[in-house]
XYZ file of C-alpha atoms in Angstrom:
719
model
C -24.140 -10.841 10.434
C -26.340 -8.297 8.672
C -27.798 -5.050 9.946
C -31.203 -3.873 8.778
C -31.896 -0.253 9.721
C -35.413 1.159 9.390
C -36.603 4.706 9.832
C -40.279 5.121 10.735
C -41.566 8.665 10.474
C -45.059 9.990 11.201
C -46.321 12.122 8.326
C -48.443 14.964 9.684
C -50.636 15.511 6.638
C -54.335 16.413 6.406
C -56.451 13.323 6.261
C -53.489 11.078 7.073
C -53.384 11.365 10.835
C -51.659 8.345 12.361
C -50.248 7.142 9.031
C -46.588 6.134 9.226
C -44.106 5.814 6.379
C -41.307 3.263 6.588
C -37.853 3.898 5.211
C -34.663 1.966 5.847
C -31.150 0.860 4.963
C -30.083 -2.763 4.732
C -26.430 -3.428 5.522
C -24.151 -6.006 7.084
C -22.308 -5.747 10.384
C -19.331 -4.024 8.759
C -21.528 -1.296 7.297
C -21.723 -2.619 3.735
C -25.056 -1.773 2.073
C -26.757 -4.828 0.594
C -28.175 -4.232 -2.862
C -30.924 -6.194 -4.622
C -32.287 -7.591 -1.336
C -36.024 -8.103 -0.798
C -37.700 -6.574 2.272
C -41.274 -7.680 3.049
C -43.786 -6.520 5.639
C -46.704 -8.647 6.865
C -49.184 -8.457 9.687
C -47.913 -10.380 12.713
C -50.716 -12.968 12.425
C -50.180 -13.628 8.720
C -48.439 -16.733 7.482
C -45.215 -16.421 5.524
C -46.851 -18.151 2.568
C -49.382 -15.298 2.272
C -48.638 -12.324 0.091
C -46.974 -9.457 2.015
C -48.766 -6.219 2.750
C -45.825 -4.229 1.460
C -42.493 -5.086 -0.113
C -39.499 -3.285 -1.599
C -36.103 -4.049 -3.110
C -32.961 -2.270 -1.906
C -30.940 -0.097 -4.275
C -27.165 0.004 -4.695
C -26.881 1.967 -1.432
C -29.029 -0.573 0.410
C -31.906 1.905 0.795
C -35.606 1.162 0.411
C -38.976 2.742 1.171
C -42.372 1.220 2.081
C -45.688 3.085 1.970
C -47.849 4.370 4.838
C -48.790 2.072 7.704
C -51.054 2.130 10.695
C -50.054 1.365 14.255
C -49.910 -2.322 15.045
C -47.757 -5.450 15.164
C -45.888 -6.490 12.045
C -43.524 -9.206 10.875
C -40.531 -7.906 8.886
C -38.405 -10.188 6.752
C -35.211 -9.475 4.841
C -33.908 -11.732 2.107
C -30.383 -10.796 0.916
C -29.511 -11.972 -2.568
C -26.723 -14.257 -1.328
C -28.821 -16.119 1.271
C -31.029 -19.087 0.589
C -33.758 -18.113 3.076
C -35.060 -14.848 4.560
C -34.675 -13.814 8.189
C -37.572 -12.225 10.045
C -38.654 -10.702 13.348
C -41.572 -8.736 14.777
C -42.010 -4.971 14.982
C -44.560 -2.987 16.943
C -45.502 0.470 15.659
C -47.307 2.725 18.087
C -49.531 5.642 17.162
C -47.415 7.965 19.321
C -44.209 7.187 17.476
C -42.815 10.184 15.630
C -39.445 8.924 14.361
C -37.938 5.492 14.971
C -34.786 3.760 13.752
C -34.921 -0.023 13.788
C -31.725 -2.029 13.470
C -32.158 -5.696 12.636
C -29.093 -7.875 13.196
C -29.265 -10.823 10.805
C -27.155 -13.756 11.903
C -27.660 -16.054 8.892
C -31.197 -17.179 9.428
C -31.891 -15.425 12.759
C -32.972 -11.877 13.380
C -32.822 -9.718 16.509
C -34.346 -6.279 16.872
C -32.997 -3.042 18.322
C -35.218 0.048 18.595
C -33.878 3.597 18.762
C -36.337 6.451 19.244
C -36.082 9.866 17.584
C -33.142 9.126 15.283
C -32.357 9.820 11.655
C -30.799 7.214 9.398
C -29.287 9.702 6.961
C -27.397 11.430 9.756
C -26.305 8.059 11.138
C -24.541 7.397 7.872
C -22.675 10.695 7.898
C -21.705 10.758 11.561
C -18.312 11.366 13.066
C -16.004 11.562 10.048
C -15.541 12.367 6.378
C -16.095 8.956 4.832
C -16.300 7.709 1.291
C -17.149 4.224 0.061
C -16.683 2.291 -3.128
C -18.941 -0.737 -3.186
C -18.201 -3.970 -5.023
C -20.557 -3.075 -7.892
C -18.807 0.260 -8.340
C -15.326 -1.258 -8.035
C -16.003 -3.968 -10.623
C -17.484 -1.471 -13.062
C -14.604 0.998 -13.057
C -12.703 1.241 -16.367
C -9.204 0.492 -15.044
C -6.482 0.437 -17.690
C -4.529 -1.822 -15.343
C -6.419 -4.057 -12.943
C -4.385 -2.662 -10.069
C -6.522 -2.197 -6.946
C -4.101 0.382 -5.557
C -5.190 2.752 -8.343
C -8.671 2.743 -6.819
C -7.314 4.640 -3.828
C -6.746 7.670 -6.040
C -10.518 7.974 -6.556
C -10.995 9.280 -3.014
C -11.225 13.049 -2.711
C -7.938 14.739 -1.884
C -5.796 11.622 -2.529
C -2.825 11.518 -4.859
C 0.305 9.442 -5.280
C 3.437 11.090 -3.922
C 7.097 10.922 -4.823
C 10.196 12.152 -3.069
C 8.675 12.018 0.419
C 11.294 9.745 1.909
C 9.467 6.518 1.177
C 11.617 3.504 1.648
C 10.526 0.939 -0.902
C 6.820 1.288 -1.578
C 4.490 3.841 -3.131
C 2.857 6.425 -0.908
C -0.387 8.376 -1.049
C -0.856 11.923 0.142
C -4.285 12.765 1.547
C -5.277 16.442 1.686
C -1.667 17.501 1.218
C -0.294 15.595 4.206
C 2.890 13.525 4.093
C 2.577 10.063 2.645
C 3.783 8.615 5.937
C 0.554 9.792 7.615
C -1.711 7.697 5.376
C -2.764 4.469 7.071
C -3.894 1.405 5.120
C -5.741 -1.697 6.233
C -7.031 -4.905 4.688
C -10.122 -6.284 6.443
C -9.486 -3.935 9.353
C -5.889 -5.053 10.003
C -2.916 -2.831 9.187
C -0.998 -3.325 5.969
C 1.176 -0.234 6.485
C 4.840 -0.681 7.325
C 5.133 1.705 10.305
C 8.913 1.613 10.675
C 10.090 2.682 7.260
C 7.624 5.347 6.306
C 5.869 3.658 3.430
C 2.652 1.949 2.552
C 2.875 -1.787 2.010
C -0.177 -2.591 -0.079
C -0.906 -5.896 -1.722
C -2.297 -5.579 -5.242
C -5.548 -7.266 -4.278
C -7.748 -8.860 -6.949
C -10.348 -6.253 -7.899
C -13.070 -8.914 -8.189
C -12.405 -9.967 -4.587
C -12.983 -6.494 -3.119
C -16.318 -5.996 -1.428
C -15.791 -2.384 -0.397
C -13.145 0.315 -0.119
C -13.621 2.755 2.752
C -11.770 6.053 2.806
C -11.702 8.241 5.907
C -10.125 11.686 5.781
C -10.105 14.923 7.710
C -10.080 14.632 11.490
C -9.964 10.945 12.382
C -12.208 9.482 15.085
C -10.423 8.288 18.213
C -10.517 4.712 16.918
C -7.885 5.582 14.265
C -4.352 6.531 15.242
C -0.725 6.461 14.074
C -0.980 10.083 12.985
C -3.308 9.189 10.144
C -4.318 12.040 7.856
C -6.355 9.400 6.070
C -7.407 5.832 6.690
C -8.154 3.506 3.777
C -9.655 0.112 4.556
C -10.054 -2.509 1.805
C -12.641 -5.124 2.758
C -12.535 -8.454 0.966
C -15.528 -10.495 -0.138
C -16.821 -13.436 1.848
C -18.545 -16.608 0.691
C -22.276 -17.333 0.873
C -24.639 -20.277 0.562
C -24.523 -19.984 -3.198
C -21.385 -21.023 -5.065
C -20.171 -18.139 -7.204
C -16.977 -17.459 -9.110
C -15.395 -16.003 -12.201
C -12.395 -16.357 -14.497
C -10.823 -13.547 -16.456
C -7.972 -12.704 -18.791
C -6.950 -9.191 -19.814
C -4.409 -8.779 -22.586
C -2.499 -5.918 -24.170
C 0.021 -6.347 -26.973
C 2.168 -3.896 -28.889
C 1.237 -5.522 -32.190
C -1.920 -3.404 -31.947
C 0.002 -0.171 -31.213
C 1.377 2.508 -33.474
C 5.004 3.646 -33.478
C 5.609 6.789 -31.409
C 7.958 9.641 -32.160
C 10.818 8.365 -29.980
C 10.797 4.769 -31.192
C 13.775 4.033 -33.455
C 13.119 3.457 -37.123
C 12.902 -0.175 -38.317
C 16.216 0.380 -40.107
C 17.939 0.918 -36.722
C 16.553 -2.077 -34.823
C 14.896 -5.216 -36.093
C 11.505 -4.578 -34.426
C 8.938 -2.103 -35.680
C 8.402 -0.826 -32.101
C 9.603 -1.965 -28.663
C 7.536 -4.881 -27.345
C 4.777 -4.465 -24.799
C 2.942 -7.613 -23.725
C 0.734 -7.534 -20.630
C -1.347 -10.490 -19.483
C -3.466 -10.281 -16.342
C -5.451 -13.349 -15.442
C -7.088 -14.944 -12.455
C -10.376 -15.780 -10.873
C -12.453 -15.999 -7.712
C -14.651 -18.629 -6.115
C -16.755 -18.611 -2.981
C -19.443 -20.643 -1.307
C -20.220 -22.862 1.678
C -17.588 -25.270 2.978
C -19.002 -28.687 2.143
C -17.161 -31.984 2.542
C -19.517 -34.715 1.267
C -20.317 -37.190 3.995
C -18.166 -35.309 6.509
C -19.258 -31.699 6.963
C -21.995 -29.440 5.597
C -21.173 -25.794 6.213
C -24.273 -24.293 4.633
C -25.547 -21.389 6.769
C -22.474 -21.860 8.963
C -19.035 -21.993 7.291
C -18.061 -20.188 4.101
C -14.946 -19.786 1.992
C -13.737 -17.308 -0.602
C -10.539 -17.724 -2.607
C -8.985 -15.576 -5.287
C -5.910 -15.614 -7.505
C -4.409 -12.993 -9.765
C -1.370 -13.302 -12.009
C 0.554 -10.783 -14.052
C 3.071 -11.408 -16.809
C 4.450 -8.313 -18.490
C 7.195 -7.565 -20.971
C 7.705 -3.839 -21.428
C 10.106 -2.746 -24.131
C 11.765 0.592 -23.452
C 13.677 2.608 -26.035
C 17.194 3.252 -24.731
C 19.556 5.820 -26.253
C 23.124 5.335 -25.023
C 26.579 6.724 -25.641
C 29.077 3.990 -26.576
C 32.638 4.039 -28.004
C 33.026 4.448 -31.758
C 35.077 2.020 -33.822
C 37.893 4.597 -33.987
C 37.910 5.027 -30.200
C 38.007 1.255 -29.764
C 41.268 1.254 -31.724
C 42.773 3.956 -29.466
C 42.110 7.125 -31.485
C 41.215 10.181 -29.381
C 40.091 13.143 -31.496
C 38.404 15.092 -28.686
C 41.376 15.988 -26.475
C 42.861 18.589 -28.829
C 40.918 20.281 -31.612
C 42.210 19.286 -35.018
C 44.637 16.722 -33.629
C 44.484 13.014 -32.869
C 46.032 11.100 -29.988
C 47.158 7.523 -30.543
C 46.422 5.978 -27.137
C 47.891 2.533 -26.319
C 44.967 0.431 -25.115
C 45.153 -1.081 -21.674
C 44.602 -4.873 -21.913
C 41.771 -4.854 -19.367
C 40.105 -1.876 -21.050
C 40.311 -3.743 -24.363
C 38.161 -6.503 -22.792
C 35.673 -3.947 -21.468
C 35.362 -2.296 -24.875
C 34.118 -5.587 -26.253
C 31.181 -5.409 -23.804
C 29.857 -2.205 -25.357
C 27.600 -2.592 -28.404
C 28.610 -0.743 -31.542
C 26.886 2.548 -32.456
C 23.945 2.133 -34.816
C 22.544 5.654 -35.281
C 25.212 8.209 -36.277
C 22.611 10.981 -36.476
C 21.289 10.324 -32.959
C 21.547 12.211 -29.686
C 25.228 11.418 -29.108
C 26.284 11.754 -32.726
C 28.537 8.954 -33.982
C 28.522 7.420 -30.477
C 24.730 6.907 -30.432
C 23.380 3.432 -29.820
C 19.619 2.815 -29.794
C 17.967 -0.378 -28.631
C 14.776 -1.759 -27.147
C 15.548 -3.016 -23.661
C 12.898 -5.307 -22.184
C 11.661 -4.926 -18.620
C 10.077 -8.093 -17.227
C 7.532 -8.265 -14.389
C 5.989 -11.391 -12.848
C 3.393 -11.215 -10.099
C 1.382 -13.961 -8.368
C -1.144 -13.032 -5.702
C -3.400 -15.424 -3.785
C -5.841 -15.054 -0.912
C -8.191 -17.328 1.022
C -10.859 -16.215 3.477
C -12.910 -18.408 5.844
C -16.015 -17.215 7.738
C -17.462 -19.489 10.416
C -20.528 -18.996 12.572
C -19.774 -20.532 15.972
C -23.206 -19.807 17.430
C -25.987 -17.297 16.954
C -23.925 -14.608 18.699
C -20.351 -15.617 17.813
C -18.486 -15.544 14.506
C -14.912 -16.136 13.386
C -13.227 -14.769 10.261
C -9.749 -15.541 9.008
C -7.917 -14.419 5.877
C -4.442 -15.119 4.504
C -2.936 -13.255 1.556
C 0.366 -13.789 -0.209
C 1.979 -11.992 -3.112
C 5.274 -12.773 -4.845
C 6.718 -10.137 -7.160
C 9.699 -10.466 -9.478
C 10.562 -7.294 -11.340
C 10.534 -4.840 -12.809
C 14.157 -4.242 -13.710
C 14.987 -0.771 -12.452
C 17.898 0.070 -14.803
C 16.973 -0.903 -18.380
C 19.792 1.253 -19.785
C 22.258 -1.142 -18.173
C 20.537 -4.292 -19.412
C 20.772 -2.892 -22.953
C 24.528 -3.451 -22.555
C 24.492 -6.712 -20.602
C 21.467 -8.420 -18.970
C 23.624 -9.369 -15.958
C 23.918 -5.679 -15.018
C 20.245 -5.569 -14.044
C 19.088 -4.521 -10.610
C 15.892 -6.434 -9.998
C 13.089 -5.583 -7.607
C 11.557 -8.540 -5.751
C 9.127 -8.798 -2.869
C 7.400 -11.508 -0.922
C 4.348 -10.064 0.829
C 2.277 -11.896 3.433
C -0.802 -10.665 5.290
C -3.047 -12.492 7.735
C -5.926 -11.460 9.975
C -8.166 -13.262 12.445
C -11.372 -11.642 13.741
C -13.464 -13.081 16.558
C -16.828 -11.296 16.876
C -19.209 -11.802 19.757
C -22.614 -10.119 19.984
C -24.023 -10.956 23.454
C -26.983 -8.652 22.843
C -28.353 -6.345 20.176
C -26.610 -3.407 21.865
C -23.214 -4.932 22.653
C -20.502 -6.085 20.233
C -16.994 -7.291 21.075
C -14.290 -7.838 18.443
C -10.889 -9.444 18.978
C -8.343 -9.023 16.157
C -4.949 -10.535 15.434
C -3.124 -9.191 12.400
C 0.241 -9.970 10.874
C 2.113 -8.527 7.911
C 5.473 -9.453 6.448
C 7.126 -7.683 3.540
C 10.511 -8.324 1.954
C 11.130 -5.610 -0.675
C 14.604 -5.913 -2.180
C 16.639 -4.310 -4.936
C 19.333 -6.831 -5.822
C 22.089 -6.591 -8.410
C 22.488 -9.756 -10.443
C 26.215 -9.284 -11.080
C 28.000 -9.793 -7.774
C 31.615 -9.991 -9.041
C 32.426 -7.432 -11.738
C 33.452 -3.922 -10.600
C 31.558 -0.942 -11.919
C 32.801 1.781 -14.271
C 31.347 5.285 -14.238
C 32.109 8.460 -16.162
C 31.771 11.789 -14.370
C 31.051 13.692 -17.589
C 28.728 10.965 -18.970
C 31.187 10.230 -21.774
C 29.899 6.669 -22.130
C 27.158 4.643 -20.532
C 28.355 3.189 -17.218
C 29.293 -0.480 -16.943
C 27.624 -2.424 -14.096
C 26.750 0.858 -12.396
C 25.180 -0.868 -9.364
C 28.489 -2.650 -8.644
C 26.815 -5.445 -6.726
C 24.651 -3.164 -4.588
C 21.881 -4.679 -2.500
C 19.097 -2.807 -0.743
C 16.425 -4.645 1.153
C 14.149 -4.875 4.143
C 12.438 -7.708 5.943
C 9.568 -6.196 7.887
C 7.377 -8.081 10.362
C 4.512 -6.623 12.356
C 2.218 -8.377 14.829
C -0.943 -6.474 15.730
C -3.295 -7.334 18.608
C -6.521 -5.387 19.156
C -9.603 -5.703 21.353
C -12.642 -3.448 20.884
C -16.013 -3.157 22.566
C -19.047 -1.273 21.193
C -22.140 -0.505 23.293
C -25.343 1.279 22.323
C -27.163 2.909 25.212
C -30.099 5.125 24.361
C -28.860 7.980 22.190
C -25.211 7.119 22.892
C -23.046 4.747 20.906
C -19.907 3.992 22.920
C -16.759 2.352 21.626
C -13.474 1.585 23.335
C -10.434 -0.445 22.455
C -6.832 -1.328 23.208
C -4.110 -2.238 20.715
C -0.463 -3.315 20.735
C 1.927 -3.637 17.794
C 5.311 -5.338 17.716
C 7.691 -4.530 14.849
C 10.715 -6.715 14.138
C 12.580 -5.660 11.007
C 15.943 -6.359 9.406
C 17.447 -3.844 7.011
C 20.274 -4.027 4.488
C 21.665 -1.092 2.546
C 24.877 -2.270 0.887
C 26.180 -0.089 -1.913
C 29.123 -0.564 -4.225
C 30.324 -3.850 -2.716
C 32.057 -4.875 -5.981
C 33.938 -1.594 -6.143
C 33.652 1.194 -8.719
C 36.285 2.794 -10.959
C 35.453 6.418 -11.755
C 36.861 8.165 -14.819
C 36.875 11.915 -15.317
C 36.028 12.861 -11.757
C 39.508 14.211 -10.986
C 43.099 14.373 -12.242
C 44.634 11.251 -13.784
C 48.231 10.808 -14.938
C 49.375 8.825 -17.945
C 51.094 5.480 -17.296
C 52.374 5.264 -20.898
C 53.672 7.396 -23.745
C 50.940 8.786 -25.994
C 51.814 10.270 -29.369
C 49.795 12.715 -31.403
C 49.307 13.055 -35.161
C 50.815 16.543 -35.180
C 53.567 15.695 -32.742
C 52.666 18.834 -30.758
C 50.562 17.127 -28.088
C 52.623 14.098 -27.163
C 52.093 12.905 -23.580
C 54.865 11.311 -21.519
C 54.439 8.922 -18.562
C 53.462 10.909 -15.486
C 51.929 13.767 -17.471
C 48.371 14.884 -16.755
C 45.946 13.205 -19.118
C 43.957 15.767 -21.140
C 40.485 14.191 -21.129
C 38.256 11.404 -19.823
C 38.604 9.322 -23.015
C 42.395 9.057 -22.754
C 42.034 8.292 -19.043
C 39.640 5.450 -19.865
C 41.641 3.977 -22.773
C 44.825 3.841 -20.689
C 42.953 2.297 -17.741
C 43.717 5.236 -15.418
C 40.715 5.999 -13.183
C 40.563 9.112 -11.036
C 39.232 7.120 -8.085
C 38.264 3.684 -6.872
C 35.741 3.130 -4.100
C 34.409 0.027 -2.453
C 32.273 -0.712 0.584
C 33.625 -3.228 3.074
C 32.572 -4.132 6.576
C 34.567 -3.568 9.691
C 35.606 -6.254 12.125
C 32.565 -8.133 13.400
C 30.321 -7.006 10.550
C 28.911 -9.143 7.768
C 30.596 -8.844 4.387
C 29.552 -8.914 0.738
C 26.082 -7.681 -0.092
C 25.061 -8.105 3.571
C 27.657 -5.627 4.799
C 25.137 -3.138 6.192
C 22.615 -5.514 7.740
C 21.072 -4.434 11.027
C 17.876 -5.046 12.938
C 15.242 -2.519 13.971
C 12.766 -3.152 16.784
C 9.949 -1.006 18.124
C 6.669 -1.510 19.984
C 3.463 0.529 20.215
C 0.716 0.539 22.866
C -2.585 2.370 22.259
C -6.056 2.685 23.738
C -9.053 4.871 22.959
C -12.591 5.797 24.017
C -15.271 7.165 21.660
C -18.861 8.312 22.096
C -21.226 9.070 19.212
C -23.991 11.046 20.918
C -27.190 11.818 19.053
C -28.198 15.020 20.764
C -31.281 15.386 18.552
C -32.633 14.053 15.301
C -30.429 16.561 13.455
C -27.418 17.002 15.707
C -24.684 14.413 16.207
C -21.770 14.950 18.576
C -18.772 12.591 18.453
C -16.018 12.986 21.004
C -13.235 10.707 22.096
C -9.754 10.375 23.522
C -6.849 8.314 22.214
C -3.512 7.588 23.847
C -0.493 6.291 21.939
C 2.847 5.175 23.351
C 5.589 4.355 20.836
C 8.834 3.006 22.229
C 12.132 4.330 20.830
C 13.657 2.445 17.961
C 16.126 -0.228 19.040
C 18.945 -1.453 16.810
C 20.264 -4.929 17.504
C 23.869 -6.117 17.817
C 25.369 -2.604 18.060
C 25.408 -2.263 14.277
C 23.990 1.228 13.844
C 25.974 4.349 13.232
C 25.132 7.864 12.257
C 25.524 11.550 12.923
C 24.543 13.180 16.207
C 23.974 16.933 16.134
C 24.457 19.394 18.989
C 23.460 23.038 19.325
C 26.104 25.642 20.224
C 25.091 25.313 23.877
C 25.691 21.550 23.732
C 22.040 20.476 23.775
C 20.871 17.620 21.556
C 19.333 18.428 18.177
C 17.152 16.113 16.130
C 18.053 17.820 12.852
C 21.095 19.851 11.754
C 20.647 23.613 12.105
C 22.956 26.582 11.453
C 25.764 26.620 14.004
C 25.273 22.977 14.972
C 28.179 20.618 15.463
C 28.240 17.056 14.158
C 29.743 13.918 15.626
C 29.884 10.640 13.708
C 29.606 7.723 16.076
C 29.078 3.976 15.932
C 26.159 2.627 17.981
C 25.006 6.078 19.131
C 22.627 6.584 22.005
C 18.989 6.521 20.888
C 18.127 9.885 19.402
C 14.510 9.452 20.479
C 13.403 9.107 24.049
C 10.106 7.610 25.141
C 7.361 10.195 24.698
C 4.732 9.666 27.365
C 2.635 12.634 26.221
C 0.697 10.783 23.531
C -2.786 12.073 24.379
C -5.020 12.847 21.408
C -8.513 14.274 22.052
C -10.954 14.276 19.097
C -14.202 16.192 18.639
C -16.686 16.240 15.775
C -20.063 17.965 15.375
C -22.499 17.121 12.552
C -25.644 19.144 11.862
C -28.290 18.045 9.361
C -29.306 21.525 8.209
C -31.676 20.171 5.558
C -32.416 16.968 3.725
C -29.518 17.520 1.326
C -27.169 19.581 3.507
C -24.919 18.268 6.253
C -22.607 20.673 8.071
C -19.646 19.276 9.951
C -16.845 20.701 12.079
C -14.086 18.741 13.758
C -10.822 19.160 15.645
C -8.281 16.748 17.034
C -4.697 16.042 18.044
C -2.791 13.130 16.527
C 0.457 11.487 17.564
C 2.985 11.082 14.770
C 5.148 7.971 14.731
C 8.812 8.838 14.153
C 10.010 7.210 10.953
C 13.783 6.649 10.950
C 14.317 6.243 7.210
C 13.105 9.605 5.881
C 14.083 11.642 8.941
C 17.640 10.660 9.792
C 20.438 8.400 8.589
C 20.664 6.413 11.791
C 19.806 3.034 10.269
C 20.937 3.060 6.666
C 24.654 3.897 6.713
C 27.108 1.108 6.169
C 29.960 0.559 8.658
C 33.196 2.038 7.347
C 36.576 0.336 7.541
C 39.443 2.807 7.115
């Protein structure tokens, strides 16, 4: 469906009494301005084959202007660039009209008319909220170094990427200084935000498949909840009667790059510079669904598909500390100045020494222990989406979209892979998003939308080596060996979203109301150190063998305190050994800390955009949100409960508080029934180029367990 909004204003000029100018905005039902569309005006008794009285083409904002007219009956037609035929209807202009807004609803070939007296189109656009848009023409023309659609979100005023805000697995965006957990994201009007773990789950959508990016900030209207400081909605493209598509390939390669200051010299490593190869490729295609001899979906059923692939090899320069040839033979010259210890090598340590590469840059950061290498980080990404739009009847439409994205990489610890590729901890994710919209427009003033949305994300950080224990050095003597020690961190998040909205225009009021429910079913794993880790240098260690010195003055007998971390390592004498294991009834291995997290949300809202006058817009509404407490399945949660000196429950530790560590604690959050959130916004068109706005509201924040408390991510101890 398309909306065509006209503004008719009477110009009170000498000699032009009764003349009326016609201005307007052409847009679709979602608010997208339609550029390069032809608007024609004819007398009602003229044939369509006759030349129009007036015509105009819309600009990039969908705006147009037609010259002065007299009162009378007219036929208006609009011909969007992606439709094969124009749609038209009749308009009556009366001599007494002063200012009129006409909204034409184009349902692919049919046009209905809605008349609103004494309104202003420019104020209609700016009503109710701070809103920014990036249209498809603007999106496609942006000079993005990486064709990553998530980078487009940073173009909105007051938006920046955040770090260290307690995000679980995914990047976050702070809007006007608010926490990243208060930024809400949607794809085609359905949530893509993971509400349980405090992060934004955003699919890297193909830039060429984006029709518009909407950014709302400031005080949200009542239709937006979940404590949103900002709401970003990415709207995908739909098909049309014309078949359109594109193919693309973007390539970067380090053979075109110069060597930077930190890259090792060619004499140190074989390559001139570390490799960087990035290939982004894909394409889009859209049009009518046509099955020859079976079904012709022209003017009725449309499809739009897109694919985007990424293959990247990023070479990073790693500078590590590794044992020297002398240390590999058992010589310790660091324990005592001017003296050398002859340390008998432990047989297992001898095998581990063979894992370390030999130093190759004696003048480097770590002196004779310095090893420099280019460690490659690999990333593979495949993203696919299909959208179907179907017109059921002249007042009913159905839209469905399914998106999937599979990510492998990048490796998060390239310093470890420079020693052994099996020590890598690899990030992987399988992302799925689906939405189904059913739109019914019984009349030009009433619209009903039913929405079903579903998202599934499976971000995981998995260690490839699941058998070998890890070795760490408290004083960073050498690079660690298999530092992740088989650790596994992951989440499987599932959210089902159901929403029903109703919009009604009555005179100068535009009413909207809706109800929404969300069901979250997640499984979380946070297993650390399941292979076990030997730590050297973190505490006292005692010699298991006799160690002689060159001078004979620093000989060490069995049971004596070892003088340094190197002698502790060469004799195979760690200061500690730790390993995570599950208690009775708990899963073992890298699933040792698996638990399930459930929560539900129930919301409803009412909103009224009231045009008090041609310059004054008042938007007020009320939203109610009920979020059930988090529920952990199978009694697998444990954590700390805090109490004040008087014994009352605390949500966070404070001075004087007492702590109790319990398994399967009582829920630390109770049901909060006081989720009322009134919203109020006033917009005043002070002049043609000046809009003043003031707003206030109350939002309900969803409690995020991951960044706020350790109730879900501690493994079960076995003592």
